[in-house]
mmCIF file of C-alpha atoms in Angstrom:
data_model
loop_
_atom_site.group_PDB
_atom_site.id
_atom_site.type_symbol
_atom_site.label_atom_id
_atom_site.label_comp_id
_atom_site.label_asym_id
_atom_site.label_seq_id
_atom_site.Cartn_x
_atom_site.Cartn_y
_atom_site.Cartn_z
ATOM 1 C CA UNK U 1 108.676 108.866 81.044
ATOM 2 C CA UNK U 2 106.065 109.886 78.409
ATOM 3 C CA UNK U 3 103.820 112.821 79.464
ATOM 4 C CA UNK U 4 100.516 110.833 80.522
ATOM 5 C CA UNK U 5 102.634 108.549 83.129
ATOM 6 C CA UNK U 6 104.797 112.376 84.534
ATOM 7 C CA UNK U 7 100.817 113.720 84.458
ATOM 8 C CA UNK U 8 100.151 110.684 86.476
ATOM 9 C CA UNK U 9 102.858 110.854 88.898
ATOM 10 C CA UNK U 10 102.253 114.390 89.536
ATOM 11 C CA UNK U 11 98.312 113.715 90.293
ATOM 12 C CA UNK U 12 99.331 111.207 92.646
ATOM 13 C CA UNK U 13 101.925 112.570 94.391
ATOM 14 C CA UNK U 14 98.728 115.466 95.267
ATOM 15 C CA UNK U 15 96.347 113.713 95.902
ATOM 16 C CA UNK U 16 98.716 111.556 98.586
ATOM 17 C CA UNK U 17 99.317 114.430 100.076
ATOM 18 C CA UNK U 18 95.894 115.739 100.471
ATOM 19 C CA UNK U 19 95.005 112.261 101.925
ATOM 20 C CA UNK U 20 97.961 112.340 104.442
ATOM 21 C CA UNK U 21 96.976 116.270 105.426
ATOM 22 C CA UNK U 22 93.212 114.769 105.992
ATOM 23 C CA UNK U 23 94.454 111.947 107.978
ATOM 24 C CA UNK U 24 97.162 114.397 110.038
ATOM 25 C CA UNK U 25 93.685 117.025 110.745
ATOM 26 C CA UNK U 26 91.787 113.907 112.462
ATOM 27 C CA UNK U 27 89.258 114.365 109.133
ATOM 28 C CA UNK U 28 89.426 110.892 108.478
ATOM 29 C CA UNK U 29 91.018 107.048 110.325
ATOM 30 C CA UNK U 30 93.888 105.356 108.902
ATOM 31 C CA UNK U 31 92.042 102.736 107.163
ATOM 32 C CA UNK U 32 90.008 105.214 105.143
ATOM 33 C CA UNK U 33 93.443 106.929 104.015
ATOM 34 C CA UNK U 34 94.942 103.868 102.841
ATOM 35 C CA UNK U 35 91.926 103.015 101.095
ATOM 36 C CA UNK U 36 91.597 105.978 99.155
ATOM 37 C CA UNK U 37 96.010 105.865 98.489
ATOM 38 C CA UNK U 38 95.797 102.525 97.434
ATOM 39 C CA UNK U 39 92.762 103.829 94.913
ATOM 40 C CA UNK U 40 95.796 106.411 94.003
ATOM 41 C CA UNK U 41 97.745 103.649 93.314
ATOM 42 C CA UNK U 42 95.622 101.450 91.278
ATOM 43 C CA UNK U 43 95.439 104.994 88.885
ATOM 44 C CA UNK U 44 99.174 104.955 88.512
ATOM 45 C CA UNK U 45 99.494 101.692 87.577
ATOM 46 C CA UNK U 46 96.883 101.933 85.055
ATOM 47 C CA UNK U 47 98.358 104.940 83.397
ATOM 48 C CA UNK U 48 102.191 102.818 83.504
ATOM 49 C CA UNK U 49 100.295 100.176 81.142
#
């Protein structure tokens, strides 16, 4: 993996788990967490291309 896509991995690997501890506290509903992991997601796959 080059460095950009292991610097990508890394950011969204924390900022999953900041969503999930949000969502676990009550700070936010289910849909609102996937929302804002599948914005995670659409990051990764940008920074795979």
């Amino acid at each position: 993996m080059s460095d950009d896509l292991d610097d990508a991995v890394a950011q969204f690997l924390s900022d999953y788990n900041s969503a999930m501890k949000e969502y676990e506290k009550g700070y936010v509903d289910a849909d609102a967490t996937l929302s804002v992991i599948d914005a995670h997601i659409d990051e990764l796959r940008e920074a795979r291309e």
